[in-house]
Short mmCIF file of C-alpha atoms and ligand atoms in Angstrom, two decimals:
data_model
loop_
_atom_site.label_atom_id
_atom_site.label_comp_id
_atom_site.label_asym_id
_atom_site.label_seq_id
_atom_site.Cartn_x
_atom_site.Cartn_y
_atom_site.Cartn_z
CA MET Z 1 153.56 123.83 66.64
CA PHE Z 2 157.06 123.31 68.05
CA PRO Z 3 159.47 124.52 65.33
CA PHE Z 4 162.02 121.69 65.67
CA ARG Z 5 159.71 118.68 65.87
CA GLY Z 6 161.54 115.51 64.81
CA LEU Z 7 164.91 117.26 64.39
CA LEU Z 8 166.56 115.31 67.21
CA GLY Z 9 164.87 111.97 66.49
CA GLY Z 10 166.99 109.02 67.62
CA GLN Z 11 169.22 111.19 69.80
CA LYS Z 12 169.83 110.79 73.52
CA ALA Z 13 170.20 113.85 75.72
CA LEU Z 14 171.31 114.36 79.30
CA VAL Z 15 170.20 117.58 81.00
CA THR Z 16 171.62 118.42 84.42
CA GLY Z 17 169.43 120.13 87.00
CA ALA Z 18 166.44 119.27 84.83
CA SER Z 19 163.74 119.19 87.49
CA SER Z 20 163.06 122.94 87.53
CA GLY Z 21 163.38 126.23 85.69
CA ILE Z 22 165.57 126.37 82.59
CA GLY Z 23 166.68 122.72 82.84
CA ARG Z 24 163.06 121.55 82.84
CA ALA Z 25 162.20 123.70 79.82
CA VAL Z 26 165.30 122.49 77.95
CA ALA Z 27 164.49 118.84 78.71
CA LEU Z 28 160.94 119.33 77.38
CA ALA Z 29 162.14 121.17 74.25
CA LEU Z 30 164.66 118.44 73.42
CA ALA Z 31 161.91 115.85 73.91
CA GLU Z 32 159.56 117.87 71.65
CA ALA Z 33 162.34 117.77 69.06
CA GLY Z 34 162.39 113.97 69.34
CA ALA Z 35 165.24 113.22 71.78
CA ASP Z 36 165.06 110.78 74.67
CA VAL Z 37 166.16 112.56 77.84
CA VAL Z 38 167.99 111.77 81.06
CA VAL Z 39 166.50 114.08 83.69
CA ASN Z 40 169.30 114.68 86.18
CA PHE Z 41 168.25 116.07 89.55
CA ILE Z 42 169.41 116.54 93.10
CA GLY Z 43 167.25 116.29 96.21
CA SER Z 44 163.69 115.00 96.17
CA SER Z 45 162.54 113.04 93.11
CA GLU Z 46 159.00 114.46 92.92
CA ALA Z 47 159.72 117.32 90.51
CA ALA Z 48 161.99 115.12 88.35
CA ASP Z 49 159.25 112.48 88.12
CA GLU Z 50 156.85 115.19 86.90
CA VAL Z 51 159.31 116.17 84.13
CA VAL Z 52 159.75 112.50 83.19
CA SER Z 53 155.95 112.11 82.89
CA ALA Z 54 155.67 115.27 80.79
CA ILE Z 55 158.37 113.97 78.42
CA GLN Z 56 156.62 110.60 78.13
CA THR Z 57 153.37 112.41 77.30
CA ILE Z 58 155.20 114.15 74.46
CA GLY Z 59 156.18 110.68 73.19
CA SER Z 60 159.88 110.48 74.07
CA LYS Z 61 161.59 108.26 76.62
CA ALA Z 62 162.89 109.73 79.87
CA ILE Z 63 164.62 108.52 83.00
CA PRO Z 64 165.36 110.42 86.20
CA ILE Z 65 168.89 110.08 87.58
CA LEU Z 66 169.86 111.48 90.96
CA ALA Z 67 173.41 112.84 90.94
CA ASP Z 68 175.29 115.80 92.38
CA VAL Z 69 177.22 117.21 89.39
CA SER Z 70 180.02 118.46 91.63
CA GLN Z 71 180.90 114.90 92.69
CA GLU Z 72 183.15 113.01 90.26
CA ALA Z 73 181.98 109.51 91.21
CA GLN Z 74 178.30 110.46 91.00
CA VAL Z 75 178.76 112.02 87.56
CA GLN Z 76 180.57 108.92 86.31
CA THR Z 77 177.86 106.63 87.67
CA MET Z 78 175.18 108.82 86.06
CA PHE Z 79 176.78 108.62 82.60
CA LYS Z 80 177.34 104.87 82.97
CA ARG Z 81 173.68 104.40 83.78
CA ALA Z 82 172.50 106.73 80.99
CA ILE Z 83 174.56 104.78 78.45
CA GLU Z 84 173.31 101.45 79.79
CA GLU Z 85 169.68 102.63 79.49
CA PHE Z 86 169.84 104.60 76.22
CA GLY Z 87 172.89 103.09 74.46
CA THR Z 88 174.73 106.42 74.23
CA VAL Z 89 174.55 110.13 74.94
CA ASP Z 90 174.49 112.51 71.94
CA ILE Z 91 173.65 115.79 73.69
CA LEU Z 92 174.75 117.14 77.08
CA VAL Z 93 173.15 120.25 78.50
CA ASN Z 94 175.22 121.49 81.42
CA ASN Z 95 172.52 123.42 83.23
CA ALA Z 96 172.75 122.73 86.99
CA GLY Z 97 173.69 125.87 88.88
CA ILE Z 98 173.33 127.66 92.19
CA GLN Z 99 173.83 131.07 93.72
CA SER Z 100 175.06 131.87 97.23
CA ASN Z 101 175.25 135.62 97.50
CA ALA Z 102 177.25 137.75 99.93
CA PRO Z 103 179.42 140.87 99.90
CA VAL Z 104 182.97 139.81 99.08
CA ASP Z 105 184.26 140.55 102.58
CA GLY Z 106 181.43 138.51 104.10
CA MET Z 107 181.59 135.56 101.75
CA THR Z 108 182.59 132.32 103.42
CA ILE Z 109 184.92 129.78 101.84
CA GLY Z 110 181.94 127.41 101.89
CA GLN Z 111 179.88 129.83 99.77
CA TRP Z 112 182.78 130.27 97.36
CA ASN Z 113 183.54 126.56 97.06
CA SER Z 114 179.94 125.38 96.68
CA VAL Z 115 179.20 127.74 93.78
CA ILE Z 116 182.47 126.97 91.96
CA ALA Z 117 181.98 123.22 92.57
CA THR Z 118 178.47 123.10 91.10
CA ASN Z 119 178.63 125.78 88.39
CA LEU Z 120 182.17 125.23 87.07
CA THR Z 121 183.60 121.90 88.27
CA GLY Z 122 180.22 120.27 87.62
CA GLN Z 123 180.28 121.46 84.01
CA PHE Z 124 183.84 120.13 83.58
CA LEU Z 125 183.00 116.72 85.07
CA CYS Z 126 179.91 116.24 82.89
CA ALA Z 127 181.63 117.55 79.73
CA ARG Z 128 184.54 115.15 80.31
CA GLU Z 129 182.25 112.11 80.55
CA ALA Z 130 180.24 113.24 77.52
CA ILE Z 131 183.37 113.69 75.40
CA ARG Z 132 184.66 110.27 76.43
CA GLU Z 133 181.41 108.80 75.13
CA PHE Z 134 181.35 110.94 71.95
CA LYS Z 135 184.93 109.81 71.13
CA ARG Z 136 184.14 106.17 71.83
CA ARG Z 137 181.08 106.20 69.54
CA GLY Z 138 182.17 108.65 66.81
CA VAL Z 139 179.79 109.99 64.17
CA VAL Z 140 176.72 107.90 63.38
CA SER Z 141 175.59 109.64 60.20
CA THR Z 142 172.04 108.32 60.36
CA VAL Z 143 171.62 110.12 63.70
CA SER Z 144 173.64 113.35 63.32
CA VAL Z 145 176.51 114.76 61.26
CA SER Z 146 178.23 115.49 64.57
CA ALA Z 147 179.69 113.05 67.10
CA GLY Z 148 178.14 115.00 69.95
CA LYS Z 149 176.95 118.34 71.21
CA ILE Z 150 177.52 120.10 74.53
CA ILE Z 151 175.50 123.14 75.53
CA CYS Z 152 176.67 124.99 78.61
CA ILE Z 153 174.09 127.14 80.37
CA SER Z 154 176.22 130.11 81.32
CA SER Z 155 174.89 133.62 82.03
CA VAL Z 156 175.22 137.25 81.01
CA HIS Z 157 177.48 137.23 84.09
CA GLU Z 158 180.18 135.43 82.15
CA ALA Z 159 180.77 138.95 80.81
CA ILE Z 160 178.99 141.40 83.17
CA PRO Z 161 180.64 141.84 86.58
CA TRP Z 162 178.19 141.33 89.47
CA ALA Z 163 178.82 142.99 92.82
CA GLY Z 164 177.68 140.83 95.72
CA HIS Z 165 177.93 137.69 93.59
CA VAL Z 166 181.67 137.29 92.96
CA ASN Z 167 181.51 133.49 93.29
CA TYR Z 168 178.70 133.23 90.71
CA ALA Z 169 180.29 135.67 88.23
CA ALA Z 170 183.67 133.93 88.58
CA SER Z 171 182.04 130.54 87.96
CA LYS Z 172 180.29 131.76 84.79
CA GLY Z 173 183.42 133.57 83.55
CA GLY Z 174 185.15 130.22 84.03
CA VAL Z 175 182.43 128.44 82.07
CA MET Z 176 183.09 130.76 79.12
CA LEU Z 177 186.73 129.71 78.73
CA LEU Z 178 186.00 126.11 79.72
CA MET Z 179 183.47 125.98 76.87
CA LYS Z 180 185.72 127.72 74.32
CA SER Z 181 188.80 125.66 75.21
CA ILE Z 182 186.93 122.36 74.99
CA ALA Z 183 185.34 123.48 71.71
CA GLN Z 184 188.77 124.22 70.26
CA GLU Z 185 190.17 120.91 71.51
CA VAL Z 186 187.44 118.66 70.12
CA ALA Z 187 186.23 120.45 66.97
CA ALA Z 188 188.25 118.16 64.69
CA LEU Z 189 186.40 115.21 66.21
CA LYS Z 190 183.10 116.75 65.01
CA ILE Z 191 182.05 117.59 68.56
CA ARG Z 192 180.38 120.98 69.01
CA VAL Z 193 180.41 122.95 72.25
CA ASN Z 194 178.51 126.20 72.82
CA SER Z 195 177.02 128.27 75.62
CA ILE Z 196 173.64 129.83 76.09
CA CYS Z 197 173.87 132.95 78.24
CA PRO Z 198 170.49 133.85 79.73
CA GLY Z 199 169.70 137.30 81.06
CA ALA Z 200 166.81 137.45 83.55
CA ILE Z 201 164.59 134.39 83.11
CA ARG Z 202 161.47 133.59 85.15
CA THR Z 203 162.71 130.64 87.27
CA PRO Z 204 162.90 129.75 90.96
CA MET Z 205 166.55 130.95 91.05
CA ASN Z 206 165.63 134.60 90.62
CA GLU Z 207 162.08 134.63 91.97
CA SER Z 208 162.83 137.68 94.10
CA ALA Z 209 163.34 139.68 90.89
CA TRP Z 210 159.88 138.95 89.42
CA GLU Z 211 157.59 137.80 92.25
CA ASN Z 212 155.93 141.21 92.67
CA ARG Z 213 155.33 144.28 90.50
CA GLU Z 214 157.78 146.45 92.46
CA ALA Z 215 160.68 144.02 92.01
CA TYR Z 216 159.76 143.46 88.35
CA ASN Z 217 159.71 147.20 87.63
CA ALA Z 218 163.05 147.62 89.38
CA LEU Z 219 164.54 145.05 87.00
CA MET Z 220 163.31 146.72 83.81
CA PRO Z 221 165.98 149.47 83.54
CA LEU Z 222 168.48 146.61 82.99
CA ILE Z 223 166.47 145.14 80.09
CA PRO Z 224 166.07 147.23 76.90
CA TYR Z 225 163.36 144.84 75.63
CA LYS Z 226 161.35 145.55 78.81
CA ARG Z 227 160.23 142.11 79.82
CA ILE Z 228 161.61 139.07 81.64
CA GLY Z 229 162.51 135.98 79.60
CA GLU Z 230 160.67 132.68 79.81
CA PRO Z 231 162.43 129.29 80.29
CA GLU Z 232 160.90 128.01 77.01
CA GLU Z 233 162.90 130.67 75.13
CA ILE Z 234 166.09 128.99 76.35
CA GLY Z 235 164.64 125.54 75.53
CA ARG Z 236 164.00 126.43 71.90
CA LEU Z 237 167.54 127.72 71.40
CA ALA Z 238 168.98 124.58 73.04
CA ALA Z 239 167.00 122.40 70.61
CA PHE Z 240 168.31 124.42 67.66
CA LEU Z 241 171.94 124.40 68.88
CA ALA Z 242 171.75 120.62 69.41
CA SER Z 243 170.44 120.06 65.89
CA ASP Z 244 172.35 119.68 62.65
CA TYR Z 245 170.94 123.07 61.54
CA ALA Z 246 173.58 124.51 63.89
CA ASP Z 247 176.38 122.32 62.55
CA TYR Z 248 178.74 125.23 61.79
CA ILE Z 249 178.27 126.79 65.25
CA THR Z 250 180.89 125.88 67.82
CA GLY Z 251 182.80 127.69 70.56
CA THR Z 252 180.37 130.55 70.87
CA SER Z 253 178.20 132.16 73.53
CA VAL Z 254 174.66 133.03 72.48
CA TYR Z 255 172.99 135.64 74.67
CA VAL Z 256 169.25 135.39 75.32
CA ASP Z 257 168.77 138.51 77.39
CA GLY Z 258 166.39 141.08 75.88
CA GLY Z 259 169.41 143.30 75.29
CA MET Z 260 170.87 143.21 78.81
CA MET Z 261 174.35 143.11 77.24
CA LEU Z 262 173.72 146.42 75.41
CA TYR Z 263 174.87 148.72 78.25
CA PRO Z 264 171.28 149.87 79.00
CA GLY Z 265 172.65 152.75 81.10
CA PHE Z 266 173.50 154.41 77.77
CA GLU Z 267 169.91 154.10 76.47
CA SER Z 268 169.28 157.82 76.83
CA GLY Z 269 172.71 159.19 76.03
CA GLY Z 270 175.99 158.85 77.90
P1 NAD S 1 166.78 126.63 89.18
O1 NAD S 1 167.19 126.83 90.57
O2 NAD S 1 165.34 126.42 88.87
O3 NAD S 1 167.59 125.45 88.50
C1 NAD S 1 168.84 124.98 88.91
C2 NAD S 1 168.75 123.48 88.98
O4 NAD S 1 170.04 122.93 89.27
C3 NAD S 1 167.81 123.01 90.10
O5 NAD S 1 166.93 122.03 89.58
C4 NAD S 1 168.74 122.41 91.12
O6 NAD S 1 168.16 121.35 91.87
C5 NAD S 1 169.87 121.91 90.23
N1 NAD S 1 171.13 121.72 90.96
C6 NAD S 1 171.71 122.56 91.85
N2 NAD S 1 172.85 122.03 92.30
C7 NAD S 1 173.00 120.82 91.70
C8 NAD S 1 173.98 119.82 91.74
N3 NAD S 1 175.07 119.94 92.53
N4 NAD S 1 173.81 118.69 90.98
C9 NAD S 1 172.72 118.57 90.19
N5 NAD S 1 171.76 119.50 90.10
C10 NAD S 1 171.90 120.62 90.84
O7 NAD S 1 167.31 127.92 88.40
P2 NAD S 1 167.47 128.21 86.84
O8 NAD S 1 167.33 129.67 86.70
O9 NAD S 1 166.64 127.31 86.02
O10 NAD S 1 169.02 127.87 86.61
C11 NAD S 1 169.48 127.01 85.60
C12 NAD S 1 170.81 127.53 85.05
O11 NAD S 1 170.56 128.78 84.40
C13 NAD S 1 171.87 127.81 86.10
O12 NAD S 1 173.13 127.37 85.63
C14 NAD S 1 171.85 129.31 86.23
O13 NAD S 1 173.08 129.84 86.66
C15 NAD S 1 171.52 129.71 84.79
N6 NAD S 1 171.00 131.06 84.66
C16 NAD S 1 169.75 131.38 85.10
C17 NAD S 1 169.29 132.68 84.92
C18 NAD S 1 167.92 133.11 85.36
O14 NAD S 1 167.60 134.30 85.21
N7 NAD S 1 167.08 132.24 85.88
C19 NAD S 1 170.10 133.63 84.31
C20 NAD S 1 171.36 133.26 83.87
C21 NAD S 1 171.79 131.98 84.05
#
């Protein structure tokens, strides 16, 4: 049985990049907890439609909305539509993200800009619209003790440097202080902002790290707990952080990484 069933009843969530991987699992977990969910996606609608159907099967409402989170006008239109359809937004999960890897001296300005635009600017644009709505509506005590919740999907790479991925690591390092600064700014308004920092999770983004036994084994020295994480493990934490059980948690990064942050190179001495 899902541990948070009913906890988010009456709440409206918007999950970016919700048609695959972690975003999909988060959307389903929020729905299991009782929230209605906007399934944001980019590209073809097939996968988003599947997530919408799965949410409806659970018993919550869902709508797919196509929008590129790096584009201001598209983000504004998405929130306008979400509020028209659902009346408000109580929970934003800033999940959409990309990688475009290259050695630093071979990285193009296009690779740099696209990753910063989606992973960092996209989180700012969505957080700004969400906070505008949270401030407009204020606390509705029958729904939640908080006026709104934002969960940023960051990464262990907000703290761990990553050679060959300077654009990605810089974007996630930026998300850390974006999240903390917004949390500080809006705490008095009863708006909570936190990050989930996944380690290695089994999603399309890092398929090369788990698709065969050799790659999987090569990953294990980085993970003291000796297994990859599953998207549902991020979903369950998102449902908890969005709930009033987490009401005293704001401005923090929660790592879900099997111990990747524990300097595994020191496992057998140093
Ligand atoms: P994924 O590729 O399955 O999901 C990313 C989603 O974002 C996709 O659905 C994609 O279509 C969407 N997206 C990309 N650009 C977009 C845009 N401009 N506008 C709207 N949507 C867009 O990979 P994932 O692993 O599920 O990644 C989700 C988040 O988790 C990302 O922010 C990623 O950085 C983070 N993360 C993943 C891992 C991991 O191990 N998988 C680890 C740490 C952090």
